[in-house]
Coordinates of C-alpha atoms and ligand atoms in Angstrom, one line a residue:
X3 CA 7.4 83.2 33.7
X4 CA 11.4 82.8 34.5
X5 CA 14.2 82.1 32.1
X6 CA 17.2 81.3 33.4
X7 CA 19.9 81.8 31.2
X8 CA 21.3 84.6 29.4
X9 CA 22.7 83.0 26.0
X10 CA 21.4 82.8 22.9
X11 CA 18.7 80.1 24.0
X12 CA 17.6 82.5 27.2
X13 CA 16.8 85.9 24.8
X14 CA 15.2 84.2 21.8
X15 CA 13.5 82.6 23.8
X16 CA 12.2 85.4 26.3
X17 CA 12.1 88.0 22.9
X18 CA 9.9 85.3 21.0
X19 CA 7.7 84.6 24.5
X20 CA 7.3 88.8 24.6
X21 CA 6.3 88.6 21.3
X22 CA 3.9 85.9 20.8
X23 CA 2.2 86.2 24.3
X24 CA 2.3 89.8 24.2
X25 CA 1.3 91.2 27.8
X26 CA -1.0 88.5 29.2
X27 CA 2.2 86.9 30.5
X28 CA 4.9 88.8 32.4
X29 CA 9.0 87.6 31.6
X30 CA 11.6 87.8 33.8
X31 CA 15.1 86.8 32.3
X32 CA 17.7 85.5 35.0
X33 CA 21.0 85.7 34.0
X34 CA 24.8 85.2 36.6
X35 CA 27.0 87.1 34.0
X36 CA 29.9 85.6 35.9
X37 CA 29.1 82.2 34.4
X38 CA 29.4 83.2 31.0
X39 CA 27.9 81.9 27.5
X40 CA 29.2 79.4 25.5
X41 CA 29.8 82.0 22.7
X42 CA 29.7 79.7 20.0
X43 CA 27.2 79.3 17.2
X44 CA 28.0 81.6 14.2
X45 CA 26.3 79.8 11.7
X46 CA 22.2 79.5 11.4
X47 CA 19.3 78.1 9.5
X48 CA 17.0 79.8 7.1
X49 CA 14.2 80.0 9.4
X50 CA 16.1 82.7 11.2
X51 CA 14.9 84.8 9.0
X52 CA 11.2 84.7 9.7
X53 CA 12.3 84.3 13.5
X54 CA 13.9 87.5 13.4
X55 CA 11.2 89.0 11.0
X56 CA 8.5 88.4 13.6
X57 CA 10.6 89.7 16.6
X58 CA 10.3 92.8 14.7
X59 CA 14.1 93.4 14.0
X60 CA 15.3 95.1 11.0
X61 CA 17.6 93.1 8.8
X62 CA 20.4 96.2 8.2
X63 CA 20.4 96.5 12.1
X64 CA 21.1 92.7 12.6
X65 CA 23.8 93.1 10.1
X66 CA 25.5 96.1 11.8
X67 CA 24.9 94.7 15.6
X68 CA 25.4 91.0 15.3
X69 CA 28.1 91.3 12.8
X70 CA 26.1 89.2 10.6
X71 CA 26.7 87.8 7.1
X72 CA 25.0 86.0 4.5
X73 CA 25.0 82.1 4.6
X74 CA 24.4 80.6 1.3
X75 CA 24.5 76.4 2.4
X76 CA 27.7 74.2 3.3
X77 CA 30.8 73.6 0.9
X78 CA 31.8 70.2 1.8
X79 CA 35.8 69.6 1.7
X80 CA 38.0 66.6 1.6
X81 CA 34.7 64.4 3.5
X82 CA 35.7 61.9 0.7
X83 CA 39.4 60.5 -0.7
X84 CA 40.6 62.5 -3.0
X85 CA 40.4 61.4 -7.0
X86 CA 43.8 61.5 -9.0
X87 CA 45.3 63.7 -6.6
X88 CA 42.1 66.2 -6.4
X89 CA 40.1 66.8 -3.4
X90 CA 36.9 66.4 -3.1
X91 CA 34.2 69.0 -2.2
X92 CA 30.5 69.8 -3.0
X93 CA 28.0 72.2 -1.7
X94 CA 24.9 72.0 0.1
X95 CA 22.9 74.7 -0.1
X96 CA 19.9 76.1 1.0
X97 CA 17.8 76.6 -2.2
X98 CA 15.8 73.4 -3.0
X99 CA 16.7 71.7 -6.7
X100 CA 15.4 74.4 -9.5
X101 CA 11.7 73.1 -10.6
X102 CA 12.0 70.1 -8.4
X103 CA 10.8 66.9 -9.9
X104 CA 12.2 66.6 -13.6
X105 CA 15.5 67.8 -12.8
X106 CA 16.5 65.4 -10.3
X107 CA 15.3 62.0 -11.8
X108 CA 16.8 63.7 -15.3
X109 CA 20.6 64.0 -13.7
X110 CA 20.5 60.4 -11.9
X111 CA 19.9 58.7 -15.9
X112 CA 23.1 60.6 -17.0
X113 CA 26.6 59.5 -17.3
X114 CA 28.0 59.5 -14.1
X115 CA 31.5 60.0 -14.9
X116 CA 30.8 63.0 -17.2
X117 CA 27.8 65.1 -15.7
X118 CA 28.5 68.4 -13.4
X119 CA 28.0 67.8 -9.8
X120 CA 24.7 67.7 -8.4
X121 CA 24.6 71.2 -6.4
X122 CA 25.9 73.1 -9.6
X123 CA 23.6 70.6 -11.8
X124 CA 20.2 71.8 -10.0
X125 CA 20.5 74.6 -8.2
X126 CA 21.7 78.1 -9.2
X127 CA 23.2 78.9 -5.9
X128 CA 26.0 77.2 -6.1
X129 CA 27.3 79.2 -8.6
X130 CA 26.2 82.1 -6.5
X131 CA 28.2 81.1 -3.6
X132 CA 31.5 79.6 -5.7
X133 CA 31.6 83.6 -6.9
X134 CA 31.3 84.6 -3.5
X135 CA 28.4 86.9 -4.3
X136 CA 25.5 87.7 -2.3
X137 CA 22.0 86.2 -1.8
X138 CA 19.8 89.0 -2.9
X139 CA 20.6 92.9 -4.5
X140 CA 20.4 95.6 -2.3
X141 CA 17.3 96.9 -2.0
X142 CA 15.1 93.7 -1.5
X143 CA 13.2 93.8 1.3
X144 CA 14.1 92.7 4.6
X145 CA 14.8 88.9 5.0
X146 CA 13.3 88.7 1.3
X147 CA 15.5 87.6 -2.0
X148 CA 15.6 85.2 -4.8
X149 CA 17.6 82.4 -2.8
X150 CA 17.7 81.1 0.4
X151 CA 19.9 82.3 2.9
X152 CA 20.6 82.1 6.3
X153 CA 23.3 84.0 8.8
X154 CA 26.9 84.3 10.4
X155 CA 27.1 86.0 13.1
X156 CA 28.9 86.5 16.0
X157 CA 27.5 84.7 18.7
X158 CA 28.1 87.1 22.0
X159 CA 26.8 90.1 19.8
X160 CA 23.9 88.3 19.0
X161 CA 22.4 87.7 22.7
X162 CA 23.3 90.7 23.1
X163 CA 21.1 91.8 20.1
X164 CA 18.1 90.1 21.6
X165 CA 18.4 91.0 24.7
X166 CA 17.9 94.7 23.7
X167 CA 15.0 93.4 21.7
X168 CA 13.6 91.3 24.9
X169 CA 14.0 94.4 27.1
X170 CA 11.8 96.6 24.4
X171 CA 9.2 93.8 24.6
X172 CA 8.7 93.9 28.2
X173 CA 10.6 91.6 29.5
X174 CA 12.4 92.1 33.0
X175 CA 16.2 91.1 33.5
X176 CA 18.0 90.3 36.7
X177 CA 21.6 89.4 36.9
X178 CA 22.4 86.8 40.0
X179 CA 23.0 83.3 40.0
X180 CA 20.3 80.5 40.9
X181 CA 21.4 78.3 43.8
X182 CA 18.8 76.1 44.7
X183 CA 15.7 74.5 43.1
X184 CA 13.1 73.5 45.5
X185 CA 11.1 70.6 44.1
X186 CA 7.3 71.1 44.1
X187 CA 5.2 67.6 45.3
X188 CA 3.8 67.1 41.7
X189 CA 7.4 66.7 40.0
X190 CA 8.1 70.3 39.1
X191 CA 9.4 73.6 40.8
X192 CA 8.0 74.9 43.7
X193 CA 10.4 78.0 43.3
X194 CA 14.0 78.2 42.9
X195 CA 16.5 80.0 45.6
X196 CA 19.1 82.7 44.2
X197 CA 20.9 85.5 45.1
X198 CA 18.4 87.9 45.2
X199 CA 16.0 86.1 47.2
X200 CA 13.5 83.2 46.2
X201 CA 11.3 83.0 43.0
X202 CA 8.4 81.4 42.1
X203 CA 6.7 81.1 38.3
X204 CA 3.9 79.4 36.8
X205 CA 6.5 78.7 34.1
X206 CA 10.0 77.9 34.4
X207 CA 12.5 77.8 31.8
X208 CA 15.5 76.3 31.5
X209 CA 18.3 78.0 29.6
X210 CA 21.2 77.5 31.6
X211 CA 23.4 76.0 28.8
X212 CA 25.1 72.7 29.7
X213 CA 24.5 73.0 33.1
X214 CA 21.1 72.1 32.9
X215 CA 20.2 73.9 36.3
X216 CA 16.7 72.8 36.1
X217 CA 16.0 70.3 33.9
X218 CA 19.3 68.3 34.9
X219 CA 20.3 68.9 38.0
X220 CA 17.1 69.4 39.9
X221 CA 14.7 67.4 37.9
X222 CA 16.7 64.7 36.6
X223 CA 15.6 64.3 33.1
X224 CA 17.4 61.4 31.8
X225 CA 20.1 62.2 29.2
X226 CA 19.8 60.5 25.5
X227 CA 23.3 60.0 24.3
X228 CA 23.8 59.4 20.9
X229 CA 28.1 59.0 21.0
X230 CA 27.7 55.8 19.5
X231 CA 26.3 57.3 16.4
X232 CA 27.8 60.4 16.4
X233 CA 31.6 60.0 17.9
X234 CA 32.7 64.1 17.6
X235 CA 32.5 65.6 21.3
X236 CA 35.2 68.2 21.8
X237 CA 36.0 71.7 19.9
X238 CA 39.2 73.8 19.6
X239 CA 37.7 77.4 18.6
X240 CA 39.6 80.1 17.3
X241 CA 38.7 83.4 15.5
X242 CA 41.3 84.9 12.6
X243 CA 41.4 88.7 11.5
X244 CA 41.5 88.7 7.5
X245 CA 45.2 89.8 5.8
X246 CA 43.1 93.0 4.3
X247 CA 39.9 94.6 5.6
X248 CA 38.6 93.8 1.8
X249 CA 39.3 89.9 1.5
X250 CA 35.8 88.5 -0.2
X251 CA 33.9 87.4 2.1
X252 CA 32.8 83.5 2.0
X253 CA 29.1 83.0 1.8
X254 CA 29.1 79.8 2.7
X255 CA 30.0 77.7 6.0
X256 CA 33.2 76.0 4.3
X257 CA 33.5 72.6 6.4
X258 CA 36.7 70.5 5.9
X259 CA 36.7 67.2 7.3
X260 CA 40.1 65.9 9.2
X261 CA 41.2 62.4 10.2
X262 CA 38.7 62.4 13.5
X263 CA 36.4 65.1 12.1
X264 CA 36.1 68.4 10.6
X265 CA 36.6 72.1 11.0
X266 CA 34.4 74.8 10.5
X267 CA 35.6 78.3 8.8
X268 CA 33.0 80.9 8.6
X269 CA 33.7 84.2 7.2
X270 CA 32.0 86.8 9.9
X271 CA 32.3 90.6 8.9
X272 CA 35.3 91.7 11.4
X273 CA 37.1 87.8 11.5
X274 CA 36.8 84.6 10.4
X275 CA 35.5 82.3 13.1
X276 CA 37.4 79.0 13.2
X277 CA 36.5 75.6 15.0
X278 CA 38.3 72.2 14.5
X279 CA 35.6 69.0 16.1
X280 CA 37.2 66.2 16.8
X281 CA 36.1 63.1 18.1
X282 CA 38.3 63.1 21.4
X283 CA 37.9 58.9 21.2
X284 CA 40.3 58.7 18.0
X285 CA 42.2 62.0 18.2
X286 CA 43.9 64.0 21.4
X287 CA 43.8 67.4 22.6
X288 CA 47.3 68.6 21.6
X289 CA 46.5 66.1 17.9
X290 CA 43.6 68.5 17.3
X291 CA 45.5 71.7 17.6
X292 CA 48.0 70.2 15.3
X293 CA 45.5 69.5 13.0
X294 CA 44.2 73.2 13.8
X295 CA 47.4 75.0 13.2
X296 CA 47.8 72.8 9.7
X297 CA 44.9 74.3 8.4
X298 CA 45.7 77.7 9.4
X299 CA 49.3 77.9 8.3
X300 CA 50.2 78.4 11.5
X301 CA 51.7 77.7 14.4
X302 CA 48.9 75.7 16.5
X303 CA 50.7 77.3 19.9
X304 CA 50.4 80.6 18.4
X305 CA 47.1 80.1 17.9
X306 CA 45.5 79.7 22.1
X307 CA 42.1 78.3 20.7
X308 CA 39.1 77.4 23.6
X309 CA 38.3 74.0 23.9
X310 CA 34.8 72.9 24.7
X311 CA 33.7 69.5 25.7
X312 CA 29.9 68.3 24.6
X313 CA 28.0 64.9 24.3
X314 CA 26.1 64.9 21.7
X315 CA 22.6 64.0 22.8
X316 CA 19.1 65.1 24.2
X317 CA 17.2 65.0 27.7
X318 CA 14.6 62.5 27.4
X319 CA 12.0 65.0 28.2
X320 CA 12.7 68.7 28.0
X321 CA 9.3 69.6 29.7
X322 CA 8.6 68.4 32.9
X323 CA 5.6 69.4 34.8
X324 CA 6.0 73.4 34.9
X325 CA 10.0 73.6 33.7
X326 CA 10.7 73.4 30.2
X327 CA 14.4 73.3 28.6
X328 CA 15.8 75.1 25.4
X329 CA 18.8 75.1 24.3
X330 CA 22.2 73.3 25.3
X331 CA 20.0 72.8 28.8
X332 CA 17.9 70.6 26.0
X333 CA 20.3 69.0 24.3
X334 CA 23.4 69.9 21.4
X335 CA 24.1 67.1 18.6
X336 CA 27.7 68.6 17.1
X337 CA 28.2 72.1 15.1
X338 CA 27.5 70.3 11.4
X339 CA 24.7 71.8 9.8
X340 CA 24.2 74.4 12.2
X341 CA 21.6 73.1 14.3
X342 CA 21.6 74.5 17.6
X343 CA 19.9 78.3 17.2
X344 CA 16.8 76.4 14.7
X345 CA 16.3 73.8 17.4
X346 CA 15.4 77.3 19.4
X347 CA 13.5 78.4 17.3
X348 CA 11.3 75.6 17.2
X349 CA 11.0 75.0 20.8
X350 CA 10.1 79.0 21.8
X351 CA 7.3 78.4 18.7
X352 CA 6.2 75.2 20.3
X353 CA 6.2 76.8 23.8
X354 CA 4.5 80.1 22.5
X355 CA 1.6 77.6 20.5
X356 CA 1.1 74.4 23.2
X357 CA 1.1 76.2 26.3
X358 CA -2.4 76.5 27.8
X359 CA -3.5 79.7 29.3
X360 CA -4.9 77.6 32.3
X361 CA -5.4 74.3 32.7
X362 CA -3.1 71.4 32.9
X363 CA 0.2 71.0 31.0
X364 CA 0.6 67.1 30.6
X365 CA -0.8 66.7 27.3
X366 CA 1.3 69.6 26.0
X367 CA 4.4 69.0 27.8
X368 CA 4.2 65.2 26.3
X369 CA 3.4 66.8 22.7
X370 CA 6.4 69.1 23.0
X371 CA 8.4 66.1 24.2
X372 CA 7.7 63.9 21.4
X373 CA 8.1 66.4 18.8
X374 CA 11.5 67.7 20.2
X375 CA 12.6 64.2 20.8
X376 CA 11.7 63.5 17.0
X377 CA 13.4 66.8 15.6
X378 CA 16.5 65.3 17.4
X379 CA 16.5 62.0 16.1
X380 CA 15.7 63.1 13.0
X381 CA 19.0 65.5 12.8
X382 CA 20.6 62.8 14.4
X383 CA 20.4 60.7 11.7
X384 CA 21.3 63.5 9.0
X385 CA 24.3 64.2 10.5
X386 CA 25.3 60.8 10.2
X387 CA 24.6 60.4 6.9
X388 CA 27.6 63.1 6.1
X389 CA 29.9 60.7 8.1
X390 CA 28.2 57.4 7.0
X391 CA 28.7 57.8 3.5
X392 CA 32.6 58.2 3.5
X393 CA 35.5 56.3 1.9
X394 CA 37.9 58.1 4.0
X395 CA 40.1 56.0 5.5
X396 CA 40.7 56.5 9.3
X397 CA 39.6 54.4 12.0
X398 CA 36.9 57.4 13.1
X399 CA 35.7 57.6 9.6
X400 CA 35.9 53.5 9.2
X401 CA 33.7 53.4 12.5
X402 CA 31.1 55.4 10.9
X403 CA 30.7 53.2 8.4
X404 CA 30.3 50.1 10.8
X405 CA 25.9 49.6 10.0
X406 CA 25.9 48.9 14.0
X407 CA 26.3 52.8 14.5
X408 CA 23.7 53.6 11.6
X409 CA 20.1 54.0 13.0
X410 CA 17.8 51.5 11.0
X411 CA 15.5 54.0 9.8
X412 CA 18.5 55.5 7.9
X413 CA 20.1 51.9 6.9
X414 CA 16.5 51.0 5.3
X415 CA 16.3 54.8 3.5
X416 CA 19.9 54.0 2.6
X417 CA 18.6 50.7 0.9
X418 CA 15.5 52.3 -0.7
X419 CA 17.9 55.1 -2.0
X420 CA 19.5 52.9 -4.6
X421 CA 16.5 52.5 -6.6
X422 CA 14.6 56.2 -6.3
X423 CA 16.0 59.1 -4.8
X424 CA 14.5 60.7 -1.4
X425 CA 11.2 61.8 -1.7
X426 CA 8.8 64.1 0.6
X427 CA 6.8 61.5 1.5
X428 CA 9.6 59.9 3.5
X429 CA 9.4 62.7 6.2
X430 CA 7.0 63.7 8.8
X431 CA 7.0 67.5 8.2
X432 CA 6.3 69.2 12.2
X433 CA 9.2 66.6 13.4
X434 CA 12.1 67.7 10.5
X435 CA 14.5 70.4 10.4
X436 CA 15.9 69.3 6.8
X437 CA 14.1 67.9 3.8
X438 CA 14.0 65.3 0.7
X439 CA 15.8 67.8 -0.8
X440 CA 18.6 68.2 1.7
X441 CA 19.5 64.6 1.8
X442 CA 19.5 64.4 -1.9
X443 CA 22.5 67.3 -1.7
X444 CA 24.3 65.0 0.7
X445 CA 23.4 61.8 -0.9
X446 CA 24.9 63.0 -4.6
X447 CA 27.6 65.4 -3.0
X448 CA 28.8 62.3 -1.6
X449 CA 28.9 60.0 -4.5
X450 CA 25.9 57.4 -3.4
X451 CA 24.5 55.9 -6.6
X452 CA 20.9 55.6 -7.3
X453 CA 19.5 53.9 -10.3
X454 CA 18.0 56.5 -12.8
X455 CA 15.9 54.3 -14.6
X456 CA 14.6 55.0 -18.3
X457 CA 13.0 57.9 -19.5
X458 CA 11.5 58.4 -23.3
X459 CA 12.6 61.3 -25.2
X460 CA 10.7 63.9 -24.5
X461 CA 11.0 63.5 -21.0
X462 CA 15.4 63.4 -21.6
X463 CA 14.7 66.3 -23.5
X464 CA 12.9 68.7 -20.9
X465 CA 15.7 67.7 -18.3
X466 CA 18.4 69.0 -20.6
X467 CA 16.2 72.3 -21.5
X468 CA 16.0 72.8 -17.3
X469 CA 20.1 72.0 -16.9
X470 CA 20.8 74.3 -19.5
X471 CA 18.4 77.0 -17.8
X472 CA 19.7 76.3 -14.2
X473 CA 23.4 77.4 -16.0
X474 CA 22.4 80.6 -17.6
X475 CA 20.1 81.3 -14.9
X476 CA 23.1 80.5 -12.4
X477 CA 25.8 82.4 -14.6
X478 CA 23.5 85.9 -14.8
X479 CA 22.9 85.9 -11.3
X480 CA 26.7 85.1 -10.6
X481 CA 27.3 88.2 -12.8
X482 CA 24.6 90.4 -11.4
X483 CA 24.1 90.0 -7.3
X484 CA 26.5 92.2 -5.5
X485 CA 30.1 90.9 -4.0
X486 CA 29.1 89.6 -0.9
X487 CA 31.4 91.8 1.1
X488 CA 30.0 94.8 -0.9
X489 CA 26.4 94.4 0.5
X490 CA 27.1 93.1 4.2
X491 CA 29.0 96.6 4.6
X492 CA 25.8 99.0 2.8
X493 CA 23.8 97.1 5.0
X494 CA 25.6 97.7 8.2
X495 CA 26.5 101.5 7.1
X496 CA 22.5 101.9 6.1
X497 CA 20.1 104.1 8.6
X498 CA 18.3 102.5 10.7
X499 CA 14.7 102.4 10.4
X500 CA 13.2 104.0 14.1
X501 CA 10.1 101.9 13.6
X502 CA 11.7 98.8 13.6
X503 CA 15.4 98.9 15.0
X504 CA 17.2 96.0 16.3
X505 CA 18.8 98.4 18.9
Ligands
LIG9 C1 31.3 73.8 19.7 C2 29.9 74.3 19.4 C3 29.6 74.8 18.1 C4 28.3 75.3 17.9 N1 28.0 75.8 16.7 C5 26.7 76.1 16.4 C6 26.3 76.7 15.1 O1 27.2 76.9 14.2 N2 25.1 77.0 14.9 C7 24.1 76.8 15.9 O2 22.9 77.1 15.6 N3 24.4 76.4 17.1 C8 25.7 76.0 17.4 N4 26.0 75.6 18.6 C9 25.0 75.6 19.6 C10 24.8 77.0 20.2 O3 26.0 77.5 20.6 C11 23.8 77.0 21.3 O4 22.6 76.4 20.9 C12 23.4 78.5 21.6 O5 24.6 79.3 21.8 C13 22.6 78.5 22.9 O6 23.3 78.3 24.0 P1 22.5 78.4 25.4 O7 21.9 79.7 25.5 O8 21.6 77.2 25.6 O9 23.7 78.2 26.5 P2 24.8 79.3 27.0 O10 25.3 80.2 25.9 O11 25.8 78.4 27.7 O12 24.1 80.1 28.1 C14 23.8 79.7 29.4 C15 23.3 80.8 30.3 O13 22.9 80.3 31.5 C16 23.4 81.1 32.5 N5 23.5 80.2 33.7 C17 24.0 79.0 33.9 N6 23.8 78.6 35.1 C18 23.2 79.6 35.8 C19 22.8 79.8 37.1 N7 23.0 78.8 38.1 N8 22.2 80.9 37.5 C20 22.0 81.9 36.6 N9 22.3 81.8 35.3 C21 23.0 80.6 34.9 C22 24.8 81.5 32.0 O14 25.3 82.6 32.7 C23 24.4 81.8 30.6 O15 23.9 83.1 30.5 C24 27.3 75.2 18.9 C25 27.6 74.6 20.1 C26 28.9 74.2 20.4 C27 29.2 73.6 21.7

């Protein structure tokens, strides 16, 4: 098998590949250093966890080598007007709604001008987060704790992680550039020209980031723009030092919208990385780094931020014949909600479980296809219920609202949603990164109203006894779980265990 590409996308995948296929299939990772990576992606997904779990990497040596901290969700900022002068946030985070079903239905029947927010209403992390405190005590076991989390990291360390991993699995790494892709007659690769001579693999994979050696440029999978739903396509990237080497660490992605879009601020151990996206259709280049330097307090020439240019979108089909995309070479939506590394992760599973160890590939490719295709549609259409759902005024945020750049699937949730909140059974598990439970957060964070309904006593009075629980619960473990800061650094200064070390 060859992997070409040496980003994030290129070592997950060829660690996972080692991992899952063990010897029976040998790896070689091809990588022209002089291209570069993208170097962006600090913010991940709870399934990270089990990813890196089974790639056998130990959580304090991820810490320590990726630069890694805890994420606890999303704290929304100013993605509405503000309300008598306040602005308006709410959090999304990764634990699902305490005890699920009472709770939810309980908060819709109560007064909407005097209940707490959602988030703090039903989940106990938010208070977790607000405190800044970790996810878990020290001492849990690896990738284990009482609430979800997920990772920041820095994105150039953490490629470099897994490629240390990759090598220890097996897998063979050659730095020089691909030049040439020699179609095969059946619609693949016959083998692919580079600098050190011609290749050939049964399997090839494409991980060349945007560039899309394979997939794009040789094979011509048709590109699946979605820029008429979701208009953001350019990011200014920066990354801050902290005024003290003990400022408290966030432990949350904080994500504060702007006139054309928003701007992510995640707190990473050494810095905090910085990006402003902006739809380049309603704001300019030298606009965004205004709009950058305003929220840093600082002068936006002092500041010498990267831009990067992306359409948001996906290639039609991502395995063709014996080549098979991941990553950017796949397709990127935007940076909200972090979906990049998870959309990894799912493809190197779906690789690792559909490919046949002989045989033919159609029926898997197609399968892998469909379900990718599906998994980006479906994000699709959660991202655009963040922007969809907004008051703000702008002509970008205005546009969102416009029901011709709202997929129908989500207009007709959006019109079910006003009688009965959104329930499992409106998702179709293999094809969904986010659940019921995640568009609920967005839903009430947001605002949208959904009829409560009746309820008899005893039902009213169960839904105040699990409110009242979620607070205590949420106030003790406020108290109790370490400062965030304080357990990112005894993780990274911990031994490392020789069994299972990340390095
Ligand atoms: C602005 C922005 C913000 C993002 N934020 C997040 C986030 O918060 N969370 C998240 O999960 N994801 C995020 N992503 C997505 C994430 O960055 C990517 O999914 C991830 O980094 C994987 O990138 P990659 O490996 O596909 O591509 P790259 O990092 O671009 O790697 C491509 C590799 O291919 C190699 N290559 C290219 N052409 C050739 C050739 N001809 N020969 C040999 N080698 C070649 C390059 O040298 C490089 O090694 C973000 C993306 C963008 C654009």
């Amino acid at each position: 098998m060859l992997i070409v590409g040496g980003g994030t996308a290129g070592w997950l995948t060829a660690a996972y590949l080692a991992r899952a296929l063990g010897g029976a299939v040998s790896i070689t990772l091809l990588e022209a250093p002089e291209l570069g990576t993208i170097g962006v992606g600090e913010g991940t997904f709870p399934t990270i966890r089990e990813t890196l779990r089974f790639l056998g990497i130990d959580e304090a040596a991820f810490v320590r080598d990726a630069g890694a901290t805890f994420k606890q969700g999303v704290r929304f900022a100013e993605w509405q007007p503000p309300v008598a002068g306040v602005p308006h946030s709410y959090f999304h985070p990764f634990d699902p709604p305490y005890q699920g079903a009472g709770l939810v239905p309980h908060w819709l029947r109560q007064d909407a001008r005097a209940r707490a927010p959602f988030a703090e209403a039903v989940s106990i992390q938010q208070r977790v987060a607000a405190a800044r405190r970790a996810p878990k005590q020290p001492g849990e076991g690896d990738f284990d704790g009482p609430l979800h989390y997920a990772f920041h990291f820095d994105a150039a360390r953490l490629a470099a992680l897994l490629a240390t991993r990759a090598r220890a699995l097996g897998v063979a790494h050659r730095s020089a550039r691909l030049r040439a892709v020699v179609g095969a007659a059946d619609g693949g690769i016959a083998r692919v020209e580079t600098d050190i001579g011609a290749l050939t693999a049964d399997l090839y994979v494409d991980c060349t980031g945007f560039r899309a050696e394979m997939i794009g440029e040789a094979l011509r999978s048709p590109f699946h723009s979605v820029a008429d739903q979701l208009f953001t396509d350019r990011a200014l990237t920066c990354k801050i030092p902290y005024d003290s080497p003990d400022t408290p660490l966030e432990s949350a992605t904080v994500a504060t919208a702007h006139a054309a879009g928003w701007i992510w601020d995640i707190g990473l151990a050494g810095a905090r990385g910085i990006g402003c996206v902006y739809a380049s259709g309603y704001m300019g280049d030298d606009a965004a780094a205004e709009t950058l330097g305003r929220y840093l307090g600082r002068d936006p020439a002092a500041i010498a931020p990267r831009r990067i240019a992306f359409t948001p979108g996906w290639r039609e089909r991502s395995w063709i014949g014996n080549c098979v995309a991941v990553g950017l070479a796949s397709g990127f939506l935007e940076p909200l909600e972090s979906t990049g590394v998870v959309l990894i992760e799912a493809a190197a599973a779906m690789i690792a479980e559909l490919l046949p160890s002989d045989g033919p590939v159609d029926a898997p490719a197609a399968r892998f296809n469909a379900l990718l295709a599906a998994r980006y549609e479906n994000i699709a259409a959660f991202l655009k219920l963040h922007y969809c759902l907004s008051a703000r005024p702008e002509p970008f945020w205005r546009d969102h609202r416009d029901p011709a750049t709202i997929p129908p699937r989500l207009r007709d949730w959006l019109d079910q949603w006003r009688h009965r909140p959104p329930s499992r059974f409106d998702f179709q598990l293999e094809s969904e990164t986010f659940a019921h439970f995640n568009y609920q957060y967005i839903l009430y964070g947001m605002g949208y109203a959904t009829a409560g309904g009746s309820a008899d006593a005893a039902a009213t009075e169960r839904g105040e006894r699990l409110l009242a629980r979620v607070r205590t619960f949420g106030e003790r473990a406020a108290r109790e779980l370490p400062p965030h800061r304080a357990l990112v650094e005894q993780l990274a200064a911990a031994p490392i265990s020789p069994a299972r070390t990340g390095s």
